[in-house]
Coordinates of C-alpha atoms in Angstrom, one line a residue:
Chain A
M392 CA -10.1 26.4 -12.2
I393 CA -9.9 25.1 -8.7
S394 CA -7.1 25.7 -6.2
A395 CA -4.2 23.4 -5.8
N396 CA -5.3 22.7 -2.2
L397 CA -8.8 21.7 -3.2
S398 CA -7.6 19.5 -5.9
A399 CA -5.2 17.8 -3.5
I400 CA -8.1 17.0 -1.3
F401 CA -10.0 15.5 -4.2
Y402 CA -7.0 13.4 -5.1
L403 CA -6.9 12.2 -1.5
I404 CA -10.6 11.2 -1.7
S405 CA -10.0 9.3 -4.9
G406 CA -7.1 7.5 -3.2
I407 CA -9.4 6.5 -0.4
L408 CA -11.9 5.2 -2.8
F409 CA -9.2 3.0 -4.4
I410 CA -8.4 1.6 -0.9
L411 CA -12.1 0.8 -0.5
A412 CA -12.1 -0.8 -3.9
L413 CA -9.5 -3.3 -2.8
R414 CA -11.2 -3.7 0.6
G415 CA -14.4 -4.8 -1.1
L416 CA -12.6 -7.8 -2.5
S417 CA -12.5 -9.4 0.9
S418 CA -15.8 -11.1 0.0
P419 CA -17.6 -11.8 -3.2
D420 CA -20.7 -10.0 -1.8
T421 CA -19.0 -6.7 -1.3
S422 CA -16.7 -6.9 -4.3
R423 CA -19.0 -5.3 -6.8
Q424 CA -19.6 -2.3 -4.6
G425 CA -15.8 -2.1 -4.3
N426 CA -15.4 -2.0 -8.0
Y427 CA -17.9 1.0 -8.2
F428 CA -15.8 2.8 -5.6
G429 CA -12.8 2.3 -7.8
I430 CA -14.7 3.7 -10.8
I431 CA -15.9 6.7 -8.8
G432 CA -12.4 7.3 -7.6
M433 CA -11.1 7.3 -11.2
V434 CA -13.8 9.7 -12.4
I435 CA -13.0 12.1 -9.6
A436 CA -9.3 12.0 -10.3
I437 CA -9.8 12.7 -14.0
A438 CA -12.4 15.4 -13.5
V439 CA -10.2 17.2 -10.9
T440 CA -7.3 17.1 -13.3
F441 CA -9.3 18.9 -16.0
L442 CA -10.7 21.4 -13.5
S443 CA -7.2 22.2 -12.1
I444 CA -5.8 22.9 -15.5
G445 CA -8.7 25.2 -16.3
N446 CA -7.1 26.9 -19.3
F447 CA -8.8 24.9 -22.0
S448 CA -7.7 25.1 -25.5
T449 CA -8.2 23.2 -28.7
S450 CA -6.1 20.4 -27.5
I451 CA -8.8 19.4 -25.0
V452 CA -10.8 18.1 -27.9
Y453 CA -8.0 15.7 -28.7
V454 CA -7.8 14.6 -25.1
F455 CA -11.4 13.7 -25.1
L456 CA -11.2 12.1 -28.5
L457 CA -8.3 9.9 -27.4
L458 CA -10.1 9.1 -24.1
I459 CA -13.0 7.8 -26.1
V460 CA -10.9 5.9 -28.6
G461 CA -8.9 4.2 -25.8
G462 CA -12.0 3.6 -23.8
A463 CA -13.7 2.0 -26.7
V464 CA -10.8 -0.3 -27.4
G465 CA -10.6 -1.2 -23.7
S466 CA -14.3 -1.9 -23.4
F467 CA -14.2 -4.0 -26.6
I468 CA -11.4 -6.1 -25.2
A469 CA -13.1 -6.4 -21.8
F470 CA -16.3 -7.7 -23.2
R471 CA -14.8 -10.0 -25.8
I472 CA -12.0 -11.7 -23.9
P473 CA -12.7 -15.3 -22.9
M474 CA -12.1 -16.0 -19.2
T475 CA -9.5 -18.6 -20.0
A476 CA -7.3 -15.8 -21.6
M477 CA -7.4 -13.7 -18.4
P478 CA -3.7 -14.2 -17.5
E479 CA -2.5 -12.8 -20.9
L480 CA -5.0 -10.0 -20.7
V481 CA -3.7 -8.9 -17.3
A482 CA -0.1 -9.2 -18.6
G483 CA -1.0 -7.1 -21.6
F484 CA -2.7 -4.5 -19.4
H485 CA 0.4 -4.3 -17.2
S486 CA 2.5 -3.5 -20.2
L487 CA 0.2 -0.6 -21.0
V488 CA 0.5 0.9 -17.5
G489 CA 4.3 0.5 -17.7
L490 CA 4.5 2.2 -21.1
A491 CA 2.1 5.0 -20.0
A492 CA 4.5 5.6 -17.0
V493 CA 7.4 5.9 -19.4
F494 CA 5.6 8.3 -21.6
V495 CA 4.5 10.5 -18.7
A496 CA 8.1 10.6 -17.4
I497 CA 9.4 11.6 -20.8
A498 CA 6.8 14.3 -21.1
A499 CA 7.7 15.6 -17.7
F500 CA 11.4 15.5 -18.6
L501 CA 10.9 17.4 -21.9
N502 CA 8.5 20.0 -20.5
P503 CA 9.2 20.2 -16.7
S504 CA 7.6 23.7 -16.3
A505 CA 4.1 22.2 -17.1
F506 CA 4.5 20.1 -13.9
N507 CA 6.2 22.8 -11.8
L508 CA 9.4 20.9 -11.8
G509 CA 11.7 23.7 -12.9
S510 CA 12.8 24.3 -16.5
V511 CA 14.6 22.3 -19.2
G512 CA 18.2 21.7 -18.1
D513 CA 17.4 22.8 -14.6
I514 CA 15.0 20.2 -13.3
K515 CA 14.8 19.8 -9.5
L516 CA 17.1 17.1 -8.3
A517 CA 14.5 15.1 -6.4
S518 CA 12.1 15.3 -9.4
L519 CA 14.8 14.1 -11.7
I520 CA 15.5 11.0 -9.5
E521 CA 11.8 10.3 -9.1
M522 CA 11.0 10.5 -12.8
S523 CA 14.0 8.3 -13.7
I524 CA 12.8 5.7 -11.3
G525 CA 9.3 5.9 -12.7
A526 CA 10.6 5.7 -16.2
A527 CA 13.0 2.8 -15.5
V528 CA 10.5 0.7 -13.6
G529 CA 7.8 1.5 -16.1
A530 CA 10.1 0.4 -19.0
I531 CA 10.9 -2.9 -17.2
T532 CA 7.2 -3.4 -16.5
F533 CA 6.4 -2.8 -20.2
S534 CA 9.0 -5.1 -21.8
G535 CA 8.7 -7.7 -19.1
S536 CA 4.9 -7.9 -19.5
I537 CA 5.2 -8.1 -23.2
I538 CA 7.4 -11.2 -22.9
A539 CA 5.0 -12.7 -20.3
F540 CA 2.1 -12.0 -22.6
L541 CA 3.9 -13.7 -25.5
K542 CA 4.7 -16.7 -23.3
L543 CA 1.1 -17.0 -22.0
R544 CA -0.4 -16.6 -25.4
G545 CA 1.9 -19.4 -26.7
I546 CA 3.5 -17.1 -29.3
M547 CA 6.7 -17.6 -27.5
S548 CA 7.7 -20.9 -26.0
G549 CA 7.0 -21.2 -22.2
A550 CA 10.3 -22.9 -21.7
P551 CA 13.0 -21.0 -19.8
I552 CA 15.6 -19.3 -22.0
T553 CA 18.9 -19.2 -20.1
F554 CA 22.5 -18.5 -21.1
T555 CA 25.7 -18.3 -19.2
G556 CA 26.5 -15.1 -17.5
Q557 CA 22.8 -14.1 -17.6
H558 CA 22.7 -13.0 -14.0
Y559 CA 25.9 -11.1 -14.2
L560 CA 24.6 -9.3 -17.3
N561 CA 21.5 -8.3 -15.4
L562 CA 23.6 -7.2 -12.5
I563 CA 25.9 -5.1 -14.7
L564 CA 22.9 -3.5 -16.5
G565 CA 21.2 -2.8 -13.1
I566 CA 24.4 -1.0 -11.9
T567 CA 24.7 0.8 -15.2
I568 CA 21.2 2.2 -14.7
F569 CA 22.1 3.6 -11.3
V570 CA 25.3 5.1 -12.6
L571 CA 23.5 6.7 -15.6
V572 CA 20.8 8.2 -13.3
F573 CA 23.6 9.7 -11.2
Y574 CA 25.2 11.3 -14.2
L575 CA 21.8 12.4 -15.4
C576 CA 21.3 14.3 -12.2
K577 CA 24.7 15.9 -12.5
S578 CA 24.5 16.9 -16.1
Q579 CA 20.8 17.1 -16.8
S580 CA 21.8 15.7 -20.2
E581 CA 19.0 14.2 -22.3
S582 CA 21.1 11.4 -23.7
F583 CA 21.5 9.9 -20.3
F584 CA 17.8 9.9 -19.8
W585 CA 17.1 8.1 -23.1
T586 CA 19.9 5.5 -22.4
V587 CA 18.4 4.7 -19.0
I588 CA 15.0 4.0 -20.6
A589 CA 16.6 1.9 -23.4
I590 CA 18.5 -0.2 -20.9
S591 CA 15.5 -0.7 -18.8
F592 CA 13.5 -2.0 -21.7
F593 CA 16.3 -4.5 -22.3
V594 CA 16.4 -5.5 -18.6
G595 CA 12.7 -6.2 -18.6
V596 CA 13.1 -8.7 -21.4
L597 CA 16.1 -10.3 -19.8
L598 CA 14.3 -10.7 -16.5
I599 CA 11.3 -12.6 -17.8
I600 CA 12.8 -14.9 -20.5
P601 CA 14.5 -17.3 -18.1
I602 CA 11.3 -17.9 -16.2
G603 CA 9.3 -21.0 -17.1
G604 CA 5.6 -21.5 -17.7
A605 CA 4.7 -22.9 -14.3
D606 CA 6.2 -19.9 -12.6
M607 CA 3.9 -17.5 -14.5
P608 CA 1.7 -16.8 -11.5
V609 CA 4.7 -15.3 -9.7
V610 CA 5.8 -13.3 -12.8
I611 CA 2.3 -11.8 -13.3
S612 CA 2.1 -10.8 -9.6
M613 CA 5.6 -9.4 -9.8
L614 CA 4.9 -7.3 -12.8
N615 CA 1.7 -6.2 -11.1
S616 CA 3.8 -5.0 -8.3
Y617 CA 6.3 -3.2 -10.6
S618 CA 3.5 -1.4 -12.4
G619 CA 2.5 -0.1 -9.0
W620 CA 6.0 1.1 -8.1
A621 CA 6.3 2.8 -11.5
A622 CA 3.0 4.7 -10.8
A623 CA 4.2 5.7 -7.4
G624 CA 7.5 7.0 -8.9
I625 CA 5.5 9.2 -11.3
G626 CA 3.2 10.2 -8.4
F627 CA 6.2 11.6 -6.5
T628 CA 7.3 13.5 -9.6
L629 CA 3.8 15.0 -10.1
E630 CA 3.3 15.5 -6.4
N631 CA 0.0 13.7 -6.8
T632 CA -1.5 12.0 -3.7
A633 CA -3.9 9.8 -5.7
L634 CA -1.0 8.4 -7.7
I635 CA 1.2 7.9 -4.7
I636 CA -1.5 6.1 -2.7
T637 CA -2.5 3.9 -5.7
G638 CA 1.1 3.1 -6.6
A639 CA 1.8 2.0 -3.0
L640 CA -1.4 -0.1 -2.9
V641 CA -0.8 -1.8 -6.2
G642 CA 2.9 -2.3 -5.4
S643 CA 2.2 -4.0 -2.1
S644 CA -0.7 -6.0 -3.5
G645 CA 1.5 -7.5 -6.3
A646 CA 4.3 -8.1 -3.8
I647 CA 2.0 -10.0 -1.5
L648 CA 0.6 -12.1 -4.3
S649 CA 4.1 -13.0 -5.4
Y650 CA 4.9 -14.0 -1.9
I651 CA 1.8 -16.2 -1.7
M652 CA 2.6 -17.8 -5.0
C653 CA 6.2 -18.5 -4.0
K654 CA 5.2 -20.0 -0.7
A655 CA 2.7 -22.2 -2.5
M656 CA 5.6 -23.6 -4.6
N657 CA 8.0 -23.7 -1.6
R658 CA 10.4 -21.6 -3.7
S659 CA 12.2 -18.4 -2.7
F660 CA 11.3 -15.3 -4.7
I661 CA 15.0 -15.1 -5.7
S662 CA 15.1 -18.6 -7.2
V663 CA 12.0 -17.9 -9.3
I664 CA 13.5 -14.7 -10.6
L665 CA 16.7 -16.4 -11.5
G666 CA 14.6 -18.8 -13.4
G667 CA 15.3 -22.0 -15.2
F668 CA 13.1 -24.3 -13.1
G669 CA 13.7 -27.9 -13.8
A670 CA 16.0 -27.1 -16.7
D671 CA 18.9 -29.0 -15.3
N672 CA 16.7 -32.0 -14.4
S673 CA 17.9 -35.1 -16.3
S674 CA 15.0 -36.3 -18.4
S675 CA 16.6 -39.7 -19.2
N676 CA 16.1 -40.7 -15.7
T677 CA 12.4 -40.0 -16.0
K678 CA 12.0 -42.0 -19.1
D679 CA 13.5 -45.2 -17.6
K680 CA 11.0 -45.1 -14.8
Q681 CA 8.1 -44.7 -17.3
D682 CA 9.0 -47.8 -19.1
Q683 CA 9.3 -50.0 -16.1
K684 CA 6.3 -49.1 -14.1
P685 CA 2.9 -50.3 -15.0
V686 CA 0.1 -47.8 -15.4
K687 CA -3.6 -48.5 -15.2
S688 CA -5.5 -46.6 -17.8
G689 CA -9.2 -46.5 -18.3
N690 CA -11.9 -44.9 -20.3
A691 CA -14.9 -42.7 -19.7
E692 CA -17.1 -45.6 -18.9
D693 CA -14.8 -46.8 -16.1
A694 CA -14.6 -43.3 -14.7
A695 CA -18.4 -42.8 -14.8
F696 CA -18.9 -46.1 -13.0
L697 CA -16.4 -45.3 -10.3
M698 CA -17.9 -41.9 -9.6
K699 CA -21.5 -43.1 -9.7
N700 CA -20.7 -45.5 -6.9
A701 CA -18.9 -43.0 -4.8
S702 CA -20.5 -40.9 -2.1
S703 CA -18.0 -38.1 -2.2
V704 CA -15.9 -36.7 -5.1
I705 CA -13.3 -34.0 -4.9
I706 CA -12.4 -32.2 -8.2
V707 CA -8.8 -30.9 -8.6
P708 CA -8.7 -28.6 -11.6
G709 CA -5.4 -27.3 -13.1
Y710 CA -4.1 -25.4 -16.1
G711 CA -5.0 -28.3 -18.4
M712 CA -8.7 -27.5 -17.7
A713 CA -8.2 -23.9 -18.8
V714 CA -6.4 -25.0 -22.0
A715 CA -9.1 -27.4 -22.9
Q716 CA -11.9 -25.0 -21.9
A717 CA -13.4 -27.9 -19.9
Q718 CA -15.0 -25.9 -17.1
H719 CA -18.5 -26.0 -18.5
A720 CA -18.4 -29.7 -19.3
L721 CA -17.0 -30.3 -15.8
R722 CA -19.9 -28.4 -14.3
E723 CA -22.4 -30.5 -16.2
M724 CA -20.7 -33.6 -14.9
V725 CA -20.9 -32.4 -11.4
D726 CA -24.6 -31.6 -11.8
K727 CA -25.2 -35.1 -12.8
L728 CA -23.3 -36.5 -9.9
K729 CA -25.2 -34.2 -7.5
K730 CA -28.4 -35.6 -8.8
N731 CA -27.2 -39.0 -7.6
D732 CA -26.7 -37.5 -4.1
I733 CA -22.9 -37.5 -4.4
K734 CA -21.2 -34.8 -2.5
V735 CA -18.9 -32.9 -4.8
T736 CA -16.3 -30.3 -3.8
Y737 CA -13.5 -28.5 -5.6
A738 CA -9.9 -28.3 -4.3
I739 CA -7.8 -25.5 -5.7
H740 CA -4.0 -25.2 -5.2
P741 CA -2.8 -21.6 -5.0
V742 CA -0.6 -22.0 -8.1
A743 CA -3.1 -24.0 -10.2
G744 CA -3.3 -22.2 -13.5
R745 CA -1.3 -19.3 -14.8
M746 CA -2.2 -16.6 -12.4
P747 CA -3.5 -16.2 -8.8
G748 CA -7.2 -17.2 -8.6
H749 CA -7.2 -18.4 -12.2
M750 CA -9.2 -21.6 -11.5
N751 CA -11.7 -19.8 -9.3
V752 CA -12.6 -17.4 -12.1
L753 CA -13.1 -20.3 -14.6
L754 CA -15.3 -22.2 -12.1
A755 CA -17.2 -19.0 -11.4
E756 CA -17.7 -18.6 -15.2
A757 CA -19.2 -22.1 -15.3
N758 CA -21.6 -21.1 -12.5
V759 CA -20.0 -23.2 -9.8
P760 CA -21.2 -21.8 -6.4
Y761 CA -18.1 -20.4 -4.6
D762 CA -19.0 -22.1 -1.4
E763 CA -18.2 -25.5 -3.0
V764 CA -14.7 -24.3 -3.9
F765 CA -12.0 -24.7 -1.3
E766 CA -8.4 -23.7 -0.9
L767 CA -5.6 -26.1 -0.3
E768 CA -5.4 -25.9 3.5
D769 CA -9.2 -26.0 3.9
I770 CA -9.7 -29.2 2.0
N771 CA -6.5 -31.2 2.3
N772 CA -7.7 -33.3 5.2
D773 CA -10.9 -34.3 3.4
F774 CA -9.1 -36.4 0.7
A775 CA -8.6 -39.2 3.2
N776 CA -12.4 -39.4 3.7
S777 CA -13.4 -39.2 0.1
D778 CA -14.0 -41.8 -2.5
V779 CA -12.8 -40.3 -5.7
A780 CA -10.4 -37.5 -6.6
F781 CA -11.0 -36.3 -10.1
V782 CA -7.8 -34.6 -11.2
I783 CA -8.4 -32.6 -14.4
G784 CA -5.5 -30.7 -15.9
A785 CA -3.4 -30.5 -12.7
N786 CA -0.2 -32.4 -12.2
D787 CA 2.7 -31.1 -10.2
V788 CA 0.4 -29.8 -7.4
T789 CA -0.7 -33.4 -6.7
N790 CA 2.7 -35.1 -6.9
P791 CA 3.3 -37.0 -3.6
V792 CA 7.1 -36.8 -4.4
A793 CA 7.0 -33.3 -2.9
K794 CA 6.4 -35.0 0.5
T795 CA 8.6 -38.0 0.2
D796 CA 11.7 -37.3 -1.9
P797 CA 14.1 -34.7 -0.5
K798 CA 16.0 -34.8 -3.8
S799 CA 13.0 -33.8 -5.9
P800 CA 13.1 -30.2 -7.1
I801 CA 9.5 -29.7 -5.8
F802 CA 10.3 -31.3 -2.4
G803 CA 8.6 -29.3 0.4
M804 CA 6.0 -27.7 -1.9
P805 CA 2.6 -28.0 -0.3
V806 CA 0.6 -30.4 -2.5
L807 CA -3.0 -31.7 -2.5
D808 CA -3.1 -35.2 -0.8
V809 CA -5.1 -36.7 -3.7
E810 CA -3.4 -40.1 -3.2
K811 CA -5.3 -40.5 0.1
C812 CA -8.6 -40.9 -1.7
K813 CA -9.9 -44.4 -2.3
S814 CA -9.4 -43.9 -6.0
V815 CA -7.9 -41.2 -8.2
L816 CA -9.0 -40.4 -11.7
F817 CA -6.3 -38.5 -13.5
V818 CA -7.3 -36.9 -16.8
K819 CA -4.3 -36.2 -18.9
R820 CA -3.3 -36.3 -22.5
S821 CA -0.2 -38.4 -21.9
L822 CA 2.3 -39.5 -19.2
S823 CA 4.5 -36.6 -19.9
P824 CA 5.8 -34.8 -16.9
G825 CA 4.4 -31.5 -15.8
Y826 CA 6.1 -28.1 -16.0
A827 CA 8.5 -28.9 -13.2
G828 CA 9.9 -31.5 -15.6
I829 CA 9.5 -34.3 -13.1
D830 CA 7.6 -37.6 -13.2
N831 CA 4.4 -37.8 -11.1
E832 CA 4.5 -40.8 -8.8
L833 CA 0.8 -40.8 -8.6
F834 CA 0.4 -42.2 -12.2
Y835 CA 1.8 -45.6 -11.0
R836 CA -0.2 -46.0 -7.8
D837 CA -2.6 -48.9 -7.6
N838 CA -5.6 -46.7 -6.8
T839 CA -4.9 -44.4 -9.8
L840 CA -6.8 -44.7 -13.0
M841 CA -5.3 -42.7 -15.9
L842 CA -7.8 -41.3 -18.4
F843 CA -5.8 -40.4 -21.4
A844 CA -7.7 -37.8 -23.4
D845 CA -8.3 -34.1 -23.8
A846 CA -9.8 -32.8 -20.6
K847 CA -12.9 -31.5 -22.3
K848 CA -13.6 -34.5 -24.5
M849 CA -13.1 -36.9 -21.6
T850 CA -15.4 -34.9 -19.3
E851 CA -18.1 -34.8 -22.0
D852 CA -17.8 -38.6 -22.5
I853 CA -18.1 -39.2 -18.8
V854 CA -21.3 -37.0 -18.8
K855 CA -22.7 -39.3 -21.5
N856 CA -21.8 -42.4 -19.5
L857 CA -23.4 -41.0 -16.3
D858 CA -26.9 -41.2 -17.8
Chain B
M915 CA 13.1 24.6 10.3
E916 CA 10.5 23.8 7.7
I917 CA 9.8 20.2 6.7
D918 CA 10.3 19.5 3.1
P919 CA 6.9 18.6 1.4
F920 CA 8.7 15.5 0.0
I921 CA 8.7 14.1 3.5
F922 CA 4.9 14.4 3.7
R923 CA 4.5 12.6 0.4
L924 CA 6.9 9.9 1.6
S925 CA 4.8 9.5 4.7
I926 CA 1.6 9.1 2.6
F927 CA 3.5 6.6 0.5
I928 CA 4.7 4.5 3.4
L929 CA 1.4 4.5 5.2
S930 CA -0.3 3.5 2.0
I931 CA 2.0 0.5 1.7
F932 CA 0.9 -0.6 5.1
I933 CA -2.7 -0.1 4.2
G934 CA -2.2 -2.1 1.1
Y935 CA -0.5 -4.8 3.0
Y936 CA -3.4 -5.3 5.4
V937 CA -6.1 -4.8 2.9
V938 CA -4.6 -7.2 0.4
W939 CA -4.1 -10.0 3.0
S940 CA -7.8 -9.8 3.8
V941 CA -8.7 -10.4 0.1
T942 CA -10.2 -13.9 -0.3
P943 CA -7.9 -16.1 -2.5
S944 CA -10.8 -16.9 -4.8
L945 CA -10.8 -13.2 -5.8
H946 CA -7.1 -12.9 -6.6
T947 CA -7.7 -12.6 -10.3
P948 CA -10.2 -9.7 -10.0
L949 CA -7.7 -8.2 -7.5
M950 CA -5.1 -8.2 -10.2
S951 CA -7.4 -6.7 -12.8
V952 CA -8.7 -4.0 -10.4
T953 CA -5.2 -3.0 -9.2
N954 CA -4.3 -2.8 -12.8
A955 CA -7.3 -0.5 -13.5
I956 CA -6.6 1.8 -10.6
S957 CA -2.9 2.2 -11.4
S958 CA -4.0 3.8 -14.6
V959 CA -4.8 6.9 -12.6
I960 CA -1.4 7.8 -14.1
I961 CA -3.7 9.3 -16.7
V962 CA -3.7 12.5 -14.6
G963 CA -0.1 13.0 -15.5
A964 CA -0.8 12.2 -19.1
I965 CA -3.6 14.8 -19.3
I966 CA -1.4 17.5 -17.7
A967 CA 1.3 16.7 -20.2
A968 CA -1.1 16.7 -23.2
L969 CA -2.7 20.0 -22.3
A970 CA 0.6 21.7 -21.3
G971 CA 1.9 22.5 -24.8
S972 CA -1.3 24.2 -25.8
S973 CA -0.2 27.8 -25.6
N974 CA 1.9 27.9 -28.7
N975 CA 1.9 24.4 -30.2
T976 CA -0.7 21.7 -29.6
F977 CA 1.6 18.9 -30.7
D978 CA 5.0 19.6 -29.3
T979 CA 7.0 16.5 -28.4
S980 CA 6.1 16.6 -24.7
S981 CA 2.3 16.7 -25.4
I982 CA 2.5 14.0 -28.0
F983 CA 3.9 11.7 -25.3
G984 CA 1.0 12.9 -23.1
F985 CA -1.5 12.1 -25.8
L986 CA 0.0 8.6 -26.3
A987 CA -0.1 7.9 -22.6
I988 CA -3.8 9.0 -22.5
I989 CA -4.7 6.3 -25.0
L990 CA -2.8 3.6 -23.2
A991 CA -4.2 4.6 -19.8
A992 CA -7.8 4.9 -21.2
V993 CA -7.6 1.4 -22.6
N994 CA -6.5 0.2 -19.2
I995 CA -9.1 2.1 -17.2
F996 CA -12.1 1.0 -19.2
G997 CA -10.7 -2.5 -19.9
G998 CA -9.6 -3.0 -16.3
F999 CA -12.8 -1.9 -14.6
L1000 CA -15.1 -3.6 -17.1
V1001 CA -13.4 -6.9 -17.1
T1002 CA -13.3 -6.9 -13.3
Q1003 CA -17.0 -6.1 -13.3
R1004 CA -17.6 -9.0 -15.7
M1005 CA -15.7 -11.4 -13.5
L1006 CA -17.4 -10.2 -10.3
Q1007 CA -20.8 -10.6 -12.0
M1008 CA -20.1 -14.3 -12.3
Y1009 CA -19.5 -14.7 -8.6
K1010 CA -22.9 -13.0 -8.1
K1011 CA -24.9 -15.2 -10.4
K1012 CA -24.0 -18.3 -8.5
K1013 CA -25.2 -16.8 -5.2
N1014 CA -28.6 -16.0 -6.7
N1015 CA -28.9 -19.5 -8.2
K1016 CA -28.4 -21.0 -4.9
K1017 CA -31.0 -19.1 -3.0

């Protein structure tokens, strides 16, 4: 049994180690060390908790048993999950943090004396508010992440689900939560507590269903942020420094990522949350255009010929590459091109894929050196000096309409200037519009060659033709 | 007059938000996915609350309602801790391999 002061100092140390864990991610070289700091911080926090309780009974056996069971499940998932499934994995993990926060809040509410928060029916006011916030945010994180998971997994359609009065309903439910927390503080009644949790679960679902597939990077970052605030709420309840620090770090981290993602789409955070992107876009208009304009399409042979005669190629990967698992084939293609002394670089738009950094991880998995991979602002000027842009699975992030048509829903969004390349190879299964629901003007340009096929199959065919 | 300890915790909280703000802006965009998985792993430090809750009911009854919720939270947090750190490690390992290949 160690004193409360000593354990508080250890919790502070583990909080600092968590800060260092994030700090390590500023460069790939220091990132692994950072991860070890995070692990050490976690071990310290858990060990100190055991030591501070001291009074061990039979239940500690169950605690260790469950730790091992949970740890085994977690490790199994971590080793087996394919890199392409990372967005849904992260969404799933967020839901677990949210639910854990709800459970801890419930436990604290039912047995406040264990946490020095007073007694049942007479919980300190501040603690009651803190645990209600922790529980409510945790519940929203849980149900929201479940919906995000289902959408990312494809179990639920990625299309936005909207209905009239949706925003008013959310507003009313939000206000109801505040009113209920107020009465909970006044009456200490259990039923108010349960109702707050139940409504919060419902709000989580309502918040995420109207958000479409392409906005998923924002949703995942947002839920990341929520899971942090939930942890911080619980941290205040438990008066635990490690939890407060971590909650604040995670909360601000998720918020920054959401901001970066919104900025990359030129959309306000509010408009993403309100959802329904492109839902009101008339699709008939798009169809007319498709019929009238000529499209040049080619096969793997043409593409291989074009690239072989180029001196520089820029690859633009997108979500389609992840779906088709084409990253390894792509790397093979690039290796062949490099053998012919062709300069190859990769251009990544911040919202390519379904979560921040999604494309970078897939390319890393395929052993692409990270110094060949560039962010939007670092590479956008190079398109004008390059021979071929190879767009694989990206769409909206290359649409020149964002620069030219003020009426377009994506107008103002920073896009990759692929059309400035001498020629553009566009791998796509069909001419269908992207997630924004708008036609890509690029398809009809003279210097664009459409390659209609599955991204992986097409890339493999090109590899064969490069020999 | 004495300062309420809550104010100290609030100070820690607000300062940590600022630390988080500056630290996260310096994270390279190519590591944003590992950033999400590692923040996810560290937020599972909520397990300390779960452990306290689980061991609290021990005096008379190992499985009172409160500790059952504690036990459940332990499983969830444990999945997250191990899963989160290991998957981050796996991703970061891939960034390393390339570096070695190049040299």
